Amino acid sequence: MKTSNKFTLTRIVIAPVFFILYYIPVWFDIQNALVLKALTFMLIPLLAFAEFTDYLDGHFARRHNEVSDFGKMFDPFADVFLHLSTFTCFVFSGYMPALIYVLILYREFSQNFLRMVAAKQGTAIAARKGGKLKTVSYVTACFISLVQECLIRSGLAAAWGLDLGLFRTVGLVFYVLCAVLAYSSFIDYLRHFGSILKKAAA
């Protein structure tokens, strides 16, 4: 496997690991403060590394001339796989509104369908600027929620007397932004590749 695709695969592997680590304290009702803090603060560097591999796969693809149609489809798939996994954690924890989660889920399945149809017609749809901006909003929203959860689980929010109300409001704004950018970018993809759908459906 090419180096760039290995980095992409890393995000797919990390996604379920993140999900499991996030919910271990809930599943096993862990009360030990030291264990809880250890599990909690593993999540931030884990997610940060997963997101960093998105830069690394593109970097090595260009540096080693590994840009391919497979990579153009594998990279956004890995992004969606990771982000939907983290969103699932945050929607059940109450940070992400269920409505926005469902709207984003519909968008990503629709985008995946468009990519599959385009691939069948011999066209690999690479990420466009709007799609990349959407991804940035996804990443930002995830970290805002994750930091909140880490502050609560570690007891730092209580110890420092932090009011997380503003934090939650900012997080909510970013989740709304995620939905807006998700659909804006999808419309952009339809404008440029909608003809492929029409041709396939004819």
mmCIF file of C-alpha atoms in Angstrom:
data_model
loop_
_atom_site.group_PDB
_atom_site.id
_atom_site.type_symbol
_atom_site.label_atom_id
_atom_site.label_comp_id
_atom_site.label_asym_id
_atom_site.label_seq_id
_atom_site.Cartn_x
_atom_site.Cartn_y
_atom_site.Cartn_z
ATOM 1 C CA MET A 1 0.000 0.000 0.000
ATOM 2 C CA LYS A 2 1.225 3.490 -0.839
ATOM 3 C CA THR A 3 2.451 5.664 2.021
ATOM 4 C CA SER A 4 -0.290 8.240 1.503
ATOM 5 C CA ASN A 5 -2.997 5.564 1.630
ATOM 6 C CA LYS A 6 -1.506 4.147 4.820
ATOM 7 C CA PHE A 7 -2.028 7.487 6.514
ATOM 8 C CA THR A 8 -5.588 7.567 5.201
ATOM 9 C CA LEU A 9 -6.182 4.067 6.552
ATOM 10 C CA THR A 10 -4.916 5.240 9.929
ATOM 11 C CA ARG A 11 -7.980 7.482 10.296
ATOM 12 C CA ILE A 12 -10.279 4.536 9.647
ATOM 13 C CA VAL A 13 -8.484 2.478 12.300
ATOM 14 C CA ILE A 14 -8.467 5.293 14.864
ATOM 15 C CA ALA A 15 -12.205 6.016 14.478
ATOM 16 C CA PRO A 16 -13.479 2.916 16.353
ATOM 17 C CA VAL A 17 -10.590 3.162 18.837
ATOM 18 C CA PHE A 18 -11.675 6.707 19.687
ATOM 19 C CA PHE A 19 -15.293 5.599 20.023
ATOM 20 C CA ILE A 20 -14.374 2.744 22.379
ATOM 21 C CA LEU A 21 -12.076 4.865 24.550
ATOM 22 C CA TYR A 22 -14.734 7.564 24.761
ATOM 23 C CA TYR A 23 -17.362 5.152 26.035
ATOM 24 C CA ILE A 24 -15.261 2.851 28.245
ATOM 25 C CA PRO A 25 -15.866 5.058 31.335
ATOM 26 C CA VAL A 26 -19.605 4.971 30.597
ATOM 27 C CA TRP A 27 -19.840 1.240 29.877
ATOM 28 C CA PHE A 28 -17.813 0.221 32.933
ATOM 29 C CA ASP A 29 -18.908 3.074 35.217
ATOM 30 C CA ILE A 30 -15.309 3.979 36.007
ATOM 31 C CA GLN A 31 -15.065 6.163 39.116
ATOM 32 C CA ASN A 32 -11.322 6.022 39.811
ATOM 33 C CA ALA A 33 -10.129 9.593 39.176
ATOM 34 C CA LEU A 34 -6.670 8.609 37.912
ATOM 35 C CA VAL A 35 -7.981 6.013 35.444
ATOM 36 C CA LEU A 36 -10.725 8.354 34.297
ATOM 37 C CA LYS A 37 -8.262 11.182 33.639
ATOM 38 C CA ALA A 38 -5.890 8.860 31.780
ATOM 39 C CA LEU A 39 -8.633 7.563 29.503
ATOM 40 C CA THR A 40 -10.048 11.032 28.995
ATOM 41 C CA PHE A 41 -6.833 12.807 28.079
ATOM 42 C CA MET A 42 -5.825 10.068 25.655
ATOM 43 C CA LEU A 43 -8.689 11.238 23.467
ATOM 44 C CA ILE A 44 -7.322 14.678 22.585
ATOM 45 C CA PRO A 45 -3.918 13.578 21.169
ATOM 46 C CA LEU A 46 -5.586 10.575 19.524
ATOM 47 C CA LEU A 47 -8.058 12.745 17.637
ATOM 48 C CA ALA A 48 -5.376 15.345 16.899
ATOM 49 C CA PHE A 49 -3.146 12.679 15.342
ATOM 50 C CA ALA A 50 -6.047 11.265 13.333
ATOM 51 C CA GLU A 51 -6.802 14.718 11.921
ATOM 52 C CA PHE A 52 -3.098 15.324 11.239
ATOM 53 C CA THR A 53 -2.983 12.236 9.018
ATOM 54 C CA ASP A 54 -5.362 14.095 6.696
ATOM 55 C CA TYR A 55 -2.505 16.520 6.029
ATOM 56 C CA LEU A 56 0.087 13.750 5.857
ATOM 57 C CA ASP A 57 -1.715 11.661 3.234
ATOM 58 C CA GLY A 58 -2.030 14.667 0.923
ATOM 59 C CA HIS A 59 1.566 15.703 1.574
ATOM 60 C CA PHE A 60 3.003 12.285 0.737
ATOM 61 C CA ALA A 61 0.670 11.801 -2.205
ATOM 62 C CA ARG A 62 2.069 14.952 -3.825
ATOM 63 C CA ARG A 63 5.657 14.424 -2.685
ATOM 64 C CA HIS A 64 5.863 10.816 -3.897
ATOM 65 C CA ASN A 65 3.620 11.342 -6.903
ATOM 66 C CA GLU A 66 1.034 8.961 -5.426
ATOM 67 C CA VAL A 67 -2.047 10.942 -6.436
ATOM 68 C CA SER A 68 -4.581 8.444 -7.767
ATOM 69 C CA ASP A 69 -8.298 8.027 -8.386
ATOM 70 C CA PHE A 70 -8.376 5.544 -5.509
ATOM 71 C CA GLY A 71 -6.796 8.086 -3.170
ATOM 72 C CA LYS A 72 -9.252 10.774 -4.256
ATOM 73 C CA MET A 73 -12.099 8.539 -3.067
ATOM 74 C CA PHE A 74 -10.359 6.888 -0.098
ATOM 75 C CA ASP A 75 -9.357 10.171 1.566
ATOM 76 C CA PRO A 76 -12.874 11.702 1.869
ATOM 77 C CA PHE A 77 -14.260 8.307 2.862
ATOM 78 C CA ALA A 78 -11.793 8.130 5.762
ATOM 79 C CA ASP A 79 -12.690 11.693 6.776
ATOM 80 C CA VAL A 80 -16.393 10.865 6.904
ATOM 81 C CA PHE A 81 -15.721 7.585 8.720
ATOM 82 C CA LEU A 82 -13.784 9.410 11.438
ATOM 83 C CA HIS A 83 -16.087 12.400 11.776
ATOM 84 C CA LEU A 84 -19.312 10.428 11.908
ATOM 85 C CA SER A 85 -17.740 8.255 14.612
ATOM 86 C CA THR A 86 -16.843 11.292 16.719
ATOM 87 C CA PHE A 87 -20.173 13.000 16.007
ATOM 88 C CA THR A 88 -21.938 9.883 17.268
ATOM 89 C CA CYS A 89 -20.105 10.247 20.573
ATOM 90 C CA PHE A 90 -21.038 13.895 20.890
ATOM 91 C CA VAL A 91 -24.672 13.580 19.867
ATOM 92 C CA PHE A 92 -25.271 10.960 22.583
ATOM 93 C CA SER A 93 -23.392 13.115 25.100
ATOM 94 C CA GLY A 94 -25.692 16.025 24.340
ATOM 95 C CA TYR A 95 -23.201 18.349 22.683
ATOM 96 C CA MET A 96 -24.394 17.929 19.106
ATOM 97 C CA PRO A 97 -28.100 18.383 18.287
ATOM 98 C CA ALA A 98 -29.614 15.183 16.895
ATOM 99 C CA LEU A 99 -31.257 17.111 14.056
ATOM 100 C CA ILE A 100 -27.925 18.453 12.821
ATOM 101 C CA TYR A 101 -26.386 14.991 13.139
ATOM 102 C CA VAL A 102 -29.110 13.475 10.976
ATOM 103 C CA LEU A 103 -28.853 16.290 8.407
ATOM 104 C CA ILE A 104 -25.099 15.753 8.143
ATOM 105 C CA LEU A 105 -25.626 11.997 7.924
ATOM 106 C CA TYR A 106 -27.998 12.487 4.976
ATOM 107 C CA ARG A 107 -25.540 14.814 3.303
ATOM 108 C CA GLU A 108 -22.613 12.428 3.636
ATOM 109 C CA PHE A 109 -24.591 9.441 2.325
ATOM 110 C CA SER A 110 -25.770 11.549 -0.609
ATOM 111 C CA GLN A 111 -22.224 12.677 -1.329
ATOM 112 C CA ASN A 112 -21.031 9.075 -1.146
ATOM 113 C CA PHE A 113 -23.724 8.067 -3.636
ATOM 114 C CA LEU A 114 -22.601 10.834 -5.991
ATOM 115 C CA ARG A 115 -19.004 9.617 -5.762
ATOM 116 C CA MET A 116 -20.047 6.022 -6.473
ATOM 117 C CA VAL A 117 -22.078 7.034 -9.528
ATOM 118 C CA ALA A 118 -19.237 9.213 -10.788
ATOM 119 C CA ALA A 119 -16.724 6.397 -10.281
ATOM 120 C CA LYS A 120 -18.986 4.062 -12.248
ATOM 121 C CA GLN A 121 -18.898 6.625 -15.064
ATOM 122 C CA GLY A 122 -15.100 6.800 -14.908
ATOM 123 C CA THR A 123 -14.797 10.037 -12.889
ATOM 124 C CA ALA A 124 -13.113 10.237 -9.484
ATOM 125 C CA ILE A 125 -14.427 13.209 -7.517
ATOM 126 C CA ALA A 126 -11.660 14.806 -5.500
ATOM 127 C CA ALA A 127 -12.299 17.095 -2.541
ATOM 128 C CA ARG A 128 -13.156 20.645 -3.557
ATOM 129 C CA LYS A 129 -12.461 23.831 -1.569
ATOM 130 C CA GLY A 130 -15.981 23.870 -0.159
ATOM 131 C CA GLY A 131 -15.577 20.290 1.008
ATOM 132 C CA LYS A 132 -12.275 21.108 2.674
ATOM 133 C CA LEU A 133 -13.801 24.101 4.461
ATOM 134 C CA LYS A 134 -16.623 21.845 5.652
ATOM 135 C CA THR A 135 -14.046 19.420 7.034
ATOM 136 C CA VAL A 136 -12.341 22.223 8.949
ATOM 137 C CA SER A 137 -15.680 23.097 10.571
ATOM 138 C CA TYR A 138 -16.203 19.418 11.467
ATOM 139 C CA VAL A 139 -12.774 19.237 13.107
ATOM 140 C CA THR A 140 -13.289 22.477 15.044
ATOM 141 C CA ALA A 141 -16.718 21.427 16.326
ATOM 142 C CA CYS A 142 -15.361 18.047 17.425
ATOM 143 C CA PHE A 143 -12.525 19.561 19.426
ATOM 144 C CA ILE A 144 -14.803 22.099 21.104
ATOM 145 C CA SER A 145 -17.020 19.251 22.324
ATOM 146 C CA LEU A 146 -14.084 17.025 23.249
ATOM 147 C CA VAL A 147 -12.413 19.712 25.343
ATOM 148 C CA GLN A 148 -15.690 20.271 27.206
ATOM 149 C CA GLU A 149 -16.035 16.558 27.927
ATOM 150 C CA CYS A 150 -12.427 16.301 29.081
ATOM 151 C CA LEU A 151 -12.876 19.250 31.457
ATOM 152 C CA ILE A 152 -15.975 17.639 32.953
ATOM 153 C CA ARG A 153 -14.644 14.085 33.221
ATOM 154 C CA SER A 154 -11.330 15.189 34.698
ATOM 155 C CA GLY A 155 -13.056 17.336 37.282
ATOM 156 C CA LEU A 156 -11.157 20.412 36.127
ATOM 157 C CA ALA A 157 -14.347 22.266 35.208
ATOM 158 C CA ALA A 158 -15.581 21.940 38.790
ATOM 159 C CA ALA A 159 -12.165 22.554 40.354
ATOM 160 C CA TRP A 160 -11.609 25.721 38.349
ATOM 161 C CA GLY A 161 -15.206 26.874 38.710
ATOM 162 C CA LEU A 162 -15.682 27.006 34.950
ATOM 163 C CA ASP A 163 -19.054 27.867 33.482
ATOM 164 C CA LEU A 164 -19.286 25.773 30.340
ATOM 165 C CA GLY A 165 -22.482 27.450 29.162
ATOM 166 C CA LEU A 166 -20.596 29.727 26.762
ATOM 167 C CA PHE A 167 -18.543 26.744 25.599
ATOM 168 C CA ARG A 168 -21.737 24.854 24.750
ATOM 169 C CA THR A 169 -23.164 27.848 22.906
ATOM 170 C CA VAL A 170 -20.016 28.217 20.802
ATOM 171 C CA GLY A 171 -20.101 24.484 20.106
ATOM 172 C CA LEU A 172 -23.714 24.687 19.005
ATOM 173 C CA VAL A 173 -22.900 27.565 16.654
ATOM 174 C CA PHE A 174 -20.136 25.492 15.083
ATOM 175 C CA TYR A 175 -22.433 22.495 14.638
ATOM 176 C CA VAL A 176 -24.933 24.718 12.844
ATOM 177 C CA LEU A 177 -22.048 26.012 10.725
ATOM 178 C CA CYS A 178 -21.087 22.397 9.976
ATOM 179 C CA ALA A 179 -24.550 21.729 8.552
ATOM 180 C CA VAL A 180 -24.584 24.943 6.522
ATOM 181 C CA LEU A 181 -21.144 24.314 5.030
ATOM 182 C CA ALA A 182 -21.943 20.642 4.446
ATOM 183 C CA TYR A 183 -24.961 21.451 2.296
ATOM 184 C CA SER A 184 -23.303 24.429 0.621
ATOM 185 C CA SER A 185 -20.424 22.222 -0.485
ATOM 186 C CA PHE A 186 -22.818 19.469 -1.588
ATOM 187 C CA ILE A 187 -24.665 21.943 -3.792
ATOM 188 C CA ASP A 188 -21.287 22.927 -5.245
ATOM 189 C CA TYR A 189 -20.531 19.268 -6.013
ATOM 190 C CA LEU A 190 -23.934 18.896 -7.673
ATOM 191 C CA ARG A 191 -23.294 21.963 -9.817
ATOM 192 C CA HIS A 192 -20.040 20.505 -11.112
ATOM 193 C CA PHE A 193 -20.920 16.803 -11.251
ATOM 194 C CA GLY A 194 -24.699 16.749 -11.441
ATOM 195 C CA SER A 195 -24.514 16.041 -15.156
ATOM 196 C CA ILE A 196 -22.949 12.692 -14.308
ATOM 197 C CA LEU A 197 -26.023 11.796 -12.245
ATOM 198 C CA LYS A 198 -28.330 12.840 -15.068
ATOM 199 C CA LYS A 199 -26.364 10.784 -17.559
ATOM 200 C CA ALA A 200 -26.357 7.716 -15.299
ATOM 201 C CA ALA A 201 -30.093 8.009 -14.591
ATOM 202 C CA ALA A 202 -31.063 8.522 -18.252
#
